[in-house]
PDB file of C-alpha atoms in Angstrom:
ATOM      1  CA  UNK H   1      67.575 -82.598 -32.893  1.00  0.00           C
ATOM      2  CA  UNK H   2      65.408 -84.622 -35.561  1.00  0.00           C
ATOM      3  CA  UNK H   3      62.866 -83.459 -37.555  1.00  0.00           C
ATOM      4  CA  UNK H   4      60.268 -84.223 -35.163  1.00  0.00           C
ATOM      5  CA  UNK H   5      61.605 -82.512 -32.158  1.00  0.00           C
ATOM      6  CA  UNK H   6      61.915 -79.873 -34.460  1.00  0.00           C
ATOM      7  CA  UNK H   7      58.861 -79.862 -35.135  1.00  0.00           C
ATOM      8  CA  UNK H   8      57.295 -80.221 -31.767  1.00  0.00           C
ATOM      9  CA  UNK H   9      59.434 -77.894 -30.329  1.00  0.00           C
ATOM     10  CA  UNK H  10      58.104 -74.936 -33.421  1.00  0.00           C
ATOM     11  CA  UNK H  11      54.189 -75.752 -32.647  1.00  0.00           C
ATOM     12  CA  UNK H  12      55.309 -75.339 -28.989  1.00  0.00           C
ATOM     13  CA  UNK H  13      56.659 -71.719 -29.646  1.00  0.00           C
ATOM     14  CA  UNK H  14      53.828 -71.098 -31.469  1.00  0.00           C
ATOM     15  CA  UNK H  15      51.529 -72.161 -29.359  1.00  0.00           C
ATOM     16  CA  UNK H  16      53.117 -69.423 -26.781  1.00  0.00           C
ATOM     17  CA  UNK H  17      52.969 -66.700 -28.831  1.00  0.00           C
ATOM     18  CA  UNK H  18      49.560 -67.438 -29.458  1.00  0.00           C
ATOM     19  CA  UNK H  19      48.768 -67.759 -26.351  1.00  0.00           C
ATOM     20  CA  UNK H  20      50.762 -64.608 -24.830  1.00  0.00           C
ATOM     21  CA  UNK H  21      49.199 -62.724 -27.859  1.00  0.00           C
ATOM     22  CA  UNK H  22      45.718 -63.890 -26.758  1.00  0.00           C
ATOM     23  CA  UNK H  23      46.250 -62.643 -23.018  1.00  0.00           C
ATOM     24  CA  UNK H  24      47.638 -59.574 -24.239  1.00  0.00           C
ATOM     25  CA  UNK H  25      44.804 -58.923 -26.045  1.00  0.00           C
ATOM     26  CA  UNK H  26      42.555 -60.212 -22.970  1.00  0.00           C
ATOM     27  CA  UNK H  27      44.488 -57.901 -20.790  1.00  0.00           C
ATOM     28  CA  UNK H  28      44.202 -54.660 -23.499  1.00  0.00           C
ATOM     29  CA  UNK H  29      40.619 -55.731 -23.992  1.00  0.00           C
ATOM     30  CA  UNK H  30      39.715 -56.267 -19.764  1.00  0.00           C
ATOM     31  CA  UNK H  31      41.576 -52.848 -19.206  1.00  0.00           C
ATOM     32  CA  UNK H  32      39.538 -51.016 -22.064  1.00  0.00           C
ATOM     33  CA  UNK H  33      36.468 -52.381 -21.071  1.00  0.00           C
ATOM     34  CA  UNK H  34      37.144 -51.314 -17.650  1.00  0.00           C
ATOM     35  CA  UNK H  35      37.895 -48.374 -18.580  1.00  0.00           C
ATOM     36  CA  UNK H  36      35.234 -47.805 -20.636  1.00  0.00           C
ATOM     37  CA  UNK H  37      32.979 -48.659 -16.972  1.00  0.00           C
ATOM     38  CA  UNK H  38      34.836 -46.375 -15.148  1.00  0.00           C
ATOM     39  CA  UNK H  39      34.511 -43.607 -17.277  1.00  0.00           C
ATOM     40  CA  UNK H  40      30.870 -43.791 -17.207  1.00  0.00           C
ATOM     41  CA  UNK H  41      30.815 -44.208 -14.396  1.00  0.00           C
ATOM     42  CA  UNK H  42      32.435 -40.773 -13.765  1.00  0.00           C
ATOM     43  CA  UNK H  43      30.510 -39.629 -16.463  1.00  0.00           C
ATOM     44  CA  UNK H  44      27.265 -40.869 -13.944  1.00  0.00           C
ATOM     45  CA  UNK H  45      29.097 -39.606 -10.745  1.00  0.00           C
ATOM     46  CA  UNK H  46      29.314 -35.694 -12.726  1.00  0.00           C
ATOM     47  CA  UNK H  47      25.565 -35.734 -13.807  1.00  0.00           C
ATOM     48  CA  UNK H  48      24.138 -36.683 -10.384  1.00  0.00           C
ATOM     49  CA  UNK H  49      26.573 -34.058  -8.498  1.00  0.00           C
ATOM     50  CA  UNK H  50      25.544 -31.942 -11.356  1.00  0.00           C
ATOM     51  CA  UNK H  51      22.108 -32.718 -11.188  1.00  0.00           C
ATOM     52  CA  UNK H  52      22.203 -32.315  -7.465  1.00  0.00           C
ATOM     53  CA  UNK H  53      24.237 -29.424  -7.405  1.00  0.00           C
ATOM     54  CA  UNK H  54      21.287 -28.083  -9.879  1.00  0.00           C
ATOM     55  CA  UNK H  55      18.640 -28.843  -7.734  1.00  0.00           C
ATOM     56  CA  UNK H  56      20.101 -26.993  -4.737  1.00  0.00           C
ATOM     57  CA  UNK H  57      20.454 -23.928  -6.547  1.00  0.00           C
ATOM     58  CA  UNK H  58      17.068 -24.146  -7.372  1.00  0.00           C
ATOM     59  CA  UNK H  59      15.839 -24.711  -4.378  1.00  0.00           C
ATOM     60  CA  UNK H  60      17.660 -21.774  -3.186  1.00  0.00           C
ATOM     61  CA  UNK H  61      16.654 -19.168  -5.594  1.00  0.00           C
ATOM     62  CA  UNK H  62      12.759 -20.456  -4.649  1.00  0.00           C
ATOM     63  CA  UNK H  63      13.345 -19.954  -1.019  1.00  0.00           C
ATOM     64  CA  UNK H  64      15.307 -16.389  -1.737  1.00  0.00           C
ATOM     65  CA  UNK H  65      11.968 -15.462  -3.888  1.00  0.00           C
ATOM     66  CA  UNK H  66       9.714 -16.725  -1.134  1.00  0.00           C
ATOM     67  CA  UNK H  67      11.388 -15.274   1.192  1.00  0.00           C
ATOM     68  CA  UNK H  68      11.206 -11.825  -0.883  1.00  0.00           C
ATOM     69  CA  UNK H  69       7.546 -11.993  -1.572  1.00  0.00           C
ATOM     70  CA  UNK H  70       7.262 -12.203   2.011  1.00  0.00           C
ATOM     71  CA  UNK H  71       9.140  -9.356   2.853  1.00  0.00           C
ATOM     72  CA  UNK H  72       7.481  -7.348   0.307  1.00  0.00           C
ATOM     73  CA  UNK H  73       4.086  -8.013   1.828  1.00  0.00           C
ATOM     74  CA  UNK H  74       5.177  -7.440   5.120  1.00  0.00           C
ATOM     75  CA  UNK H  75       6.726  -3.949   4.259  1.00  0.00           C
ATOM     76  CA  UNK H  76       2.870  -3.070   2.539  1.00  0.00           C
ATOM     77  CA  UNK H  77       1.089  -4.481   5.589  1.00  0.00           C
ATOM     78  CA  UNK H  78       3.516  -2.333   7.405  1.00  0.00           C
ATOM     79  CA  UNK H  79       2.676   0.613   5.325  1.00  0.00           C
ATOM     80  CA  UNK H  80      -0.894   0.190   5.373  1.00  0.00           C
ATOM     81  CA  UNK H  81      -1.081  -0.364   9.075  1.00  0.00           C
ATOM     82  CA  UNK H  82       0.975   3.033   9.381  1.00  0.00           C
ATOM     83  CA  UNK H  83      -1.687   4.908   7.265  1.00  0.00           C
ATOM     84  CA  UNK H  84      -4.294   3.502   8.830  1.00  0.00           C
ATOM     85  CA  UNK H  85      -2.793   4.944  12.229  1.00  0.00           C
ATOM     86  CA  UNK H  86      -1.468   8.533  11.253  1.00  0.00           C
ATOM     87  CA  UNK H  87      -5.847   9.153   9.220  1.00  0.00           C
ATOM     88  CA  UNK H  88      -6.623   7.471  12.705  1.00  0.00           C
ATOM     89  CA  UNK H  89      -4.842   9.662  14.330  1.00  0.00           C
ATOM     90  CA  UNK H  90      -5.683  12.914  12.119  1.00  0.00           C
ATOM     91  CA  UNK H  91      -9.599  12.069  13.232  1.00  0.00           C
ATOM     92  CA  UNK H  92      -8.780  12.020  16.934  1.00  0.00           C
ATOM     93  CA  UNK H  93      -7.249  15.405  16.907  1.00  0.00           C
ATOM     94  CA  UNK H  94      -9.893  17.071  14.730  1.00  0.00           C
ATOM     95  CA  UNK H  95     -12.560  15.489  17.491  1.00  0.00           C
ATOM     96  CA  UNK H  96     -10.377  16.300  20.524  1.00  0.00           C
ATOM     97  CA  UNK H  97     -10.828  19.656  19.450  1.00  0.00           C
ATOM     98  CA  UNK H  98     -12.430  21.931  22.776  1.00  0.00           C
ATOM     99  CA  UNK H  99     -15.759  23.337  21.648  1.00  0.00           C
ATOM    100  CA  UNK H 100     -14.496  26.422  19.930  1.00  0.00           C
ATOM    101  CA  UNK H 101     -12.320  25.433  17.501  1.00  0.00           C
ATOM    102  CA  UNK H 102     -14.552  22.585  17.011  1.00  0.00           C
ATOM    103  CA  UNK H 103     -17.105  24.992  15.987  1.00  0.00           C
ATOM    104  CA  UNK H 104     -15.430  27.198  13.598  1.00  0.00           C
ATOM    105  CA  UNK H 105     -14.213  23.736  12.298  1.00  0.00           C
ATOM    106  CA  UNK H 106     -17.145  22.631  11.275  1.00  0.00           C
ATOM    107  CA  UNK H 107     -18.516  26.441  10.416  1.00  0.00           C
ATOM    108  CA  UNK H 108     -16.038  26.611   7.567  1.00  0.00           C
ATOM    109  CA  UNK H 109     -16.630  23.154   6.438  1.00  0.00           C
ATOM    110  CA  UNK H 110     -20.036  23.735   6.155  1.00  0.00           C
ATOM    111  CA  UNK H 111     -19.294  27.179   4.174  1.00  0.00           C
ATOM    112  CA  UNK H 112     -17.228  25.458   1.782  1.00  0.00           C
ATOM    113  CA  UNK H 113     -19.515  22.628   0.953  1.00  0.00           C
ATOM    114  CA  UNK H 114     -22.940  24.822   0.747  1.00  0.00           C
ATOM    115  CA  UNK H 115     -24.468  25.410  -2.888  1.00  0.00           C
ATOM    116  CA  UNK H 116     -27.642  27.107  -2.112  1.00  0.00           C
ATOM    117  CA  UNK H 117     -26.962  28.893   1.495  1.00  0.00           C
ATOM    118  CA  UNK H 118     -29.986  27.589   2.510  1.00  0.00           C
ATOM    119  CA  UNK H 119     -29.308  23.827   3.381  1.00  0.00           C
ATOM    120  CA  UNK H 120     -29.522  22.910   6.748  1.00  0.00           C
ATOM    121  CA  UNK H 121     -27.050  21.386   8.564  1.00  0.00           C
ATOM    122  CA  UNK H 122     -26.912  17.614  10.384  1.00  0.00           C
ATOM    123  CA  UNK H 123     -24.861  16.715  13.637  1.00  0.00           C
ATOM    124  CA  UNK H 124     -24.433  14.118  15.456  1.00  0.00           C
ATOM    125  CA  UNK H 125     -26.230  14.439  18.836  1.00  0.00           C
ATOM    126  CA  UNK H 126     -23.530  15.231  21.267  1.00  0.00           C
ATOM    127  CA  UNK H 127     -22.251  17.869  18.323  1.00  0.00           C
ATOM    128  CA  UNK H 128     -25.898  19.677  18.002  1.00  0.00           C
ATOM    129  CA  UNK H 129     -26.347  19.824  21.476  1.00  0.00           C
ATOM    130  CA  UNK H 130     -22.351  21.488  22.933  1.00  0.00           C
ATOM    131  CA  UNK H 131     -21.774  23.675  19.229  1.00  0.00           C
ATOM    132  CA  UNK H 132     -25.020  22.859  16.773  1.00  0.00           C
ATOM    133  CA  UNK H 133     -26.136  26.950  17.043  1.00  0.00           C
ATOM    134  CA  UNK H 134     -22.634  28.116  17.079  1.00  0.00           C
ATOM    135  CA  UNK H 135     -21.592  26.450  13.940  1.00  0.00           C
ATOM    136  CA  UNK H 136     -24.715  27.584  12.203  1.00  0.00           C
ATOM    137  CA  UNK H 137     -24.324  31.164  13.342  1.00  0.00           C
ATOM    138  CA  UNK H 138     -20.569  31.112  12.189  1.00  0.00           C
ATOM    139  CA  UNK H 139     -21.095  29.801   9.252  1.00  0.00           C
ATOM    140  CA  UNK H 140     -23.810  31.897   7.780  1.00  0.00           C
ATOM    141  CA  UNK H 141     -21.611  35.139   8.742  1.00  0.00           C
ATOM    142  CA  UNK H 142     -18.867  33.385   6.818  1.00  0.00           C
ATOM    143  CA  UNK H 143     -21.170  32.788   4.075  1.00  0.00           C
ATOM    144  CA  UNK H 144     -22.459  36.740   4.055  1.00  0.00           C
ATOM    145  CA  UNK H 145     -18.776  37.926   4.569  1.00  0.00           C
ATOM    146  CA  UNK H 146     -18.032  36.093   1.577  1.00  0.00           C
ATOM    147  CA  UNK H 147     -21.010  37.199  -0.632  1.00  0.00           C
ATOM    148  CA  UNK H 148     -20.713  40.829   0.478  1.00  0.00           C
ATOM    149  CA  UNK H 149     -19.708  43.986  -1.575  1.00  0.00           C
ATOM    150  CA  UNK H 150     -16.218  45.615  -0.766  1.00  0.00           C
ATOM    151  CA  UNK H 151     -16.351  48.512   1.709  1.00  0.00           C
ATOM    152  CA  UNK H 152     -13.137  50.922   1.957  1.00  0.00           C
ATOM    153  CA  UNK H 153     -10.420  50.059   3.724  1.00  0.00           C
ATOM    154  CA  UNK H 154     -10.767  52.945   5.717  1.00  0.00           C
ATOM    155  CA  UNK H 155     -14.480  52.142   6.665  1.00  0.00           C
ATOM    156  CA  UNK H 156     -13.694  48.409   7.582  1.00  0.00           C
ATOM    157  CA  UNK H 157     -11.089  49.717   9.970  1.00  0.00           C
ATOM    158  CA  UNK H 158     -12.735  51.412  12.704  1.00  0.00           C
ATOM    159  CA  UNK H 159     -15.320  49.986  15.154  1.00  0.00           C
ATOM    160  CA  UNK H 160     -18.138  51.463  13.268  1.00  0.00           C
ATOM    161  CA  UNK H 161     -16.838  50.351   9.919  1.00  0.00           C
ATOM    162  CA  UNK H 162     -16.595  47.151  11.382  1.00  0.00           C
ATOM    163  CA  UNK H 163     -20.122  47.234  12.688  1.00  0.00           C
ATOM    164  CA  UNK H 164     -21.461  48.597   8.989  1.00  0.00           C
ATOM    165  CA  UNK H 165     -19.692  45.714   7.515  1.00  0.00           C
ATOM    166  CA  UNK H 166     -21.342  42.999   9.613  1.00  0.00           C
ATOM    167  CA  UNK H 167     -24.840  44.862   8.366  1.00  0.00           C
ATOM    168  CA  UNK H 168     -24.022  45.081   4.948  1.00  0.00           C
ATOM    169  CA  UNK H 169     -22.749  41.730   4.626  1.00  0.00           C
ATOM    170  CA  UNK H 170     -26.110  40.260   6.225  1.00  0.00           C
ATOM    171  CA  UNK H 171     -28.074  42.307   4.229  1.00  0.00           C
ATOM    172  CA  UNK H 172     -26.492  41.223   1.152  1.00  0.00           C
ATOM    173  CA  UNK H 173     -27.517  37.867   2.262  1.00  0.00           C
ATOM    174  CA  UNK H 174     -30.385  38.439   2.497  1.00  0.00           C
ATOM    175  CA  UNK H 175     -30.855  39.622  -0.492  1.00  0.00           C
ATOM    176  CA  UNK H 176     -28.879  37.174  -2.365  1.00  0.00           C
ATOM    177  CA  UNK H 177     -31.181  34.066  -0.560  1.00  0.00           C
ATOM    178  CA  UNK H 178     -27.737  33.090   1.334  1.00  0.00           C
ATOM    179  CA  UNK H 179     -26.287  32.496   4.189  1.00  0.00           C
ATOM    180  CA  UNK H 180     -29.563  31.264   5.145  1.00  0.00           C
ATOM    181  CA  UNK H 181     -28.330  27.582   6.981  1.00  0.00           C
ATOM    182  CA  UNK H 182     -30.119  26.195   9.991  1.00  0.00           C
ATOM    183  CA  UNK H 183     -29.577  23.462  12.305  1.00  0.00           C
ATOM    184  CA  UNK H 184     -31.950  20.427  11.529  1.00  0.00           C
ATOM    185  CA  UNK H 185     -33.516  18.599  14.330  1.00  0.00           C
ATOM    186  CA  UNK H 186     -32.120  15.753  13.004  1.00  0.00           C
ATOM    187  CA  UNK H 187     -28.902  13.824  14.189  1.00  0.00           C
ATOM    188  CA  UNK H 188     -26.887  11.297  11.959  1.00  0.00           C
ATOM    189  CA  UNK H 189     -24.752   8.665  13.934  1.00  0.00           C
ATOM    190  CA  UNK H 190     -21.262   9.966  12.739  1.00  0.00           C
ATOM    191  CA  UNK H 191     -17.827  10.417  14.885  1.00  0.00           C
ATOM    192  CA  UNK H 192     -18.133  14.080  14.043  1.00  0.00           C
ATOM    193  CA  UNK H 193     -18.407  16.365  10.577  1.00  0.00           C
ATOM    194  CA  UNK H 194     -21.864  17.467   9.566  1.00  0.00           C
ATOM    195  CA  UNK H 195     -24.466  16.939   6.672  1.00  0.00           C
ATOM    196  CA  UNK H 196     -25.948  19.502   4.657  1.00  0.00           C
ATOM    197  CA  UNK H 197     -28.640  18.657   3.566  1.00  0.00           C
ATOM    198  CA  UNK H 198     -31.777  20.971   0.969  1.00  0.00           C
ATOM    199  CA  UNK H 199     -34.758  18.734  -0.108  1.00  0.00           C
ATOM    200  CA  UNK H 200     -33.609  15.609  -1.157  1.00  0.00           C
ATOM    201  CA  UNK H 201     -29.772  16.601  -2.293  1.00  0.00           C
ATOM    202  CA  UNK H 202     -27.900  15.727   0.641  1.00  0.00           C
ATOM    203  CA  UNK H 203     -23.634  16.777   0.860  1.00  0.00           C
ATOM    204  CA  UNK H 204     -21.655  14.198   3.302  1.00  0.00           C
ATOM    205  CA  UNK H 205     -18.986  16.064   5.112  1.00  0.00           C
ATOM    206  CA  UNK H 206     -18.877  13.326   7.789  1.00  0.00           C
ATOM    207  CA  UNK H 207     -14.898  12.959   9.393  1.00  0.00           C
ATOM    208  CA  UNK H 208     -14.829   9.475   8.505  1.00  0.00           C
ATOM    209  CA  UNK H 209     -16.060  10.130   4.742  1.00  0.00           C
ATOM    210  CA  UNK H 210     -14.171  13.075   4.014  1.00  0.00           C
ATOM    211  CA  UNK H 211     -10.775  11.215   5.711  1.00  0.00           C
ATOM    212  CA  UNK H 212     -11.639   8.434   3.335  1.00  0.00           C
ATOM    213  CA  UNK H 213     -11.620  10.274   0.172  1.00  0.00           C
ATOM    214  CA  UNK H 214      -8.335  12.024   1.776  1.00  0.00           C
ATOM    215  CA  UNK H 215      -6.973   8.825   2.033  1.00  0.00           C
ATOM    216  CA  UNK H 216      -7.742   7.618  -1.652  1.00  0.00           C
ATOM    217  CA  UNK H 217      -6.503  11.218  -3.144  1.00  0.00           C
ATOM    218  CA  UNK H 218      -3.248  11.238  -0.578  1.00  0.00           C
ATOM    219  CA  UNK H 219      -2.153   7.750   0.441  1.00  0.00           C
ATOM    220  CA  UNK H 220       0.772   8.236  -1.733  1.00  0.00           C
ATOM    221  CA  UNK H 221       2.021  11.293  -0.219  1.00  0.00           C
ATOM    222  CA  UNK H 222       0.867  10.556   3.208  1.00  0.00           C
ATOM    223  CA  UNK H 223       3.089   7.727   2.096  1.00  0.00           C
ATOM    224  CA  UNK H 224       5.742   9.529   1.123  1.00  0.00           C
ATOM    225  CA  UNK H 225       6.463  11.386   4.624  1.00  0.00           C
ATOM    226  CA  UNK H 226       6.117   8.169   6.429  1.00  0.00           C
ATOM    227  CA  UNK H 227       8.309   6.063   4.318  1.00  0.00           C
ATOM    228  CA  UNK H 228      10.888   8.829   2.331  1.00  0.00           C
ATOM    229  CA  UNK H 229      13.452   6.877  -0.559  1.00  0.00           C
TER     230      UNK H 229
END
């Protein structure tokens, strides 16, 4: 081979290696650039399943705490709907009471509330006209009893020790200005309970207003026996 073939055939095996070299590198450089793609976009596929993933747990725990809030009210509307039945229910039985027991009923109400003895006392209608003189007469003997002196014991238990107290106790009344309550001729519209009423001082023992200040002072153990931990 002369120096020209030589030659020729040198630039030609250089001119390959070159060339191989350069599509190697192409190849390393295609395959790390696709790499690089594919990575990110793994990278991309992780954040948006993340991201998604993320967003359903949130919209869970909103749902759970909905879903809590409205149980919560529920159980209170529940609760208050059971008070409002078993006071409901308390005022019914105090005014399905027969005429009797209605009568010392309101008698002892009426002895608790008085301050003077000599209020007198306020129905409603149907109440003044079936017990009105009853509960007056029972409770001014349960407002003498109570302002009366201490007999003996073995006075009060015979007939006519029983008799002698009844006469000292109203006396002492008397005397004392008590147990002097009469039954107005006025009537209050009212489910039941009375009014005592001296001048212009008036002292509401109405059912529904004394079940509503029970209900404010006992809800919670009213509450309590309805709903026990």
């Amino acid at each position: 081979m002369n120096g020209i073939d030589k030659i020729t055939s040198r630039i030609e095996t250089d001119a390959r290696a070159e060339a191989e070299a350069i599509l190697r590198e192409g190849e390393a450089n295609a395959a790390r650039i696709r790499k690089e793609y594919e990575d990110q976009a793994a990278a991309q596929s992780s954040a948006a399943e993340a991201a998604g993933r993320q967003a359903a747990e949130d919209q869970y725990e909103r749902l759970v705490s909905a879903a809590r809030m409205d149980g919560k009210k529920l159980l209170l509307e529940t609760k208050q709907q059971c008070l409002d039945e078993a006071f409901a229910a308390a005022r019914q039985r105090l005014l399905d009471l027969d005429d009797e027991a209605y009568a010392d009923l309101l008698s002892r109400v009426a002895a608790k509330a008085v301050k003077t003895g000599r209020e007198e006392i306020i129905l409603n209608d149907r109440d003044r006209r079936r017990v009105g003189d009853k509960v007056v007469a029972k409770a001014n003997a349960l407002l003498a009893q109570a302002n009366a002196p201490e007999l003996p014991r073995e006075l009060k238990s015979s007939k006519a020790g029983s008799l002698l107290n009844k006469v000292v106790a109203a006396g002492s009344a008397i005397l004392q200005g008590t147990a002097l309550l009469t039954l107005s001729q006025e009537t209050r519209e009212m489910d039941g309970g009375l009014i005592l009423r001296e001048g212009n001082v008036e002292i509401n023992c109405a059912f529904e207003t004394q079940l509503r200040l029970l209900r404010g002072s006992m809800a919670a153990e009213v509450a309590g026996i309805l709903f026990p931990q």
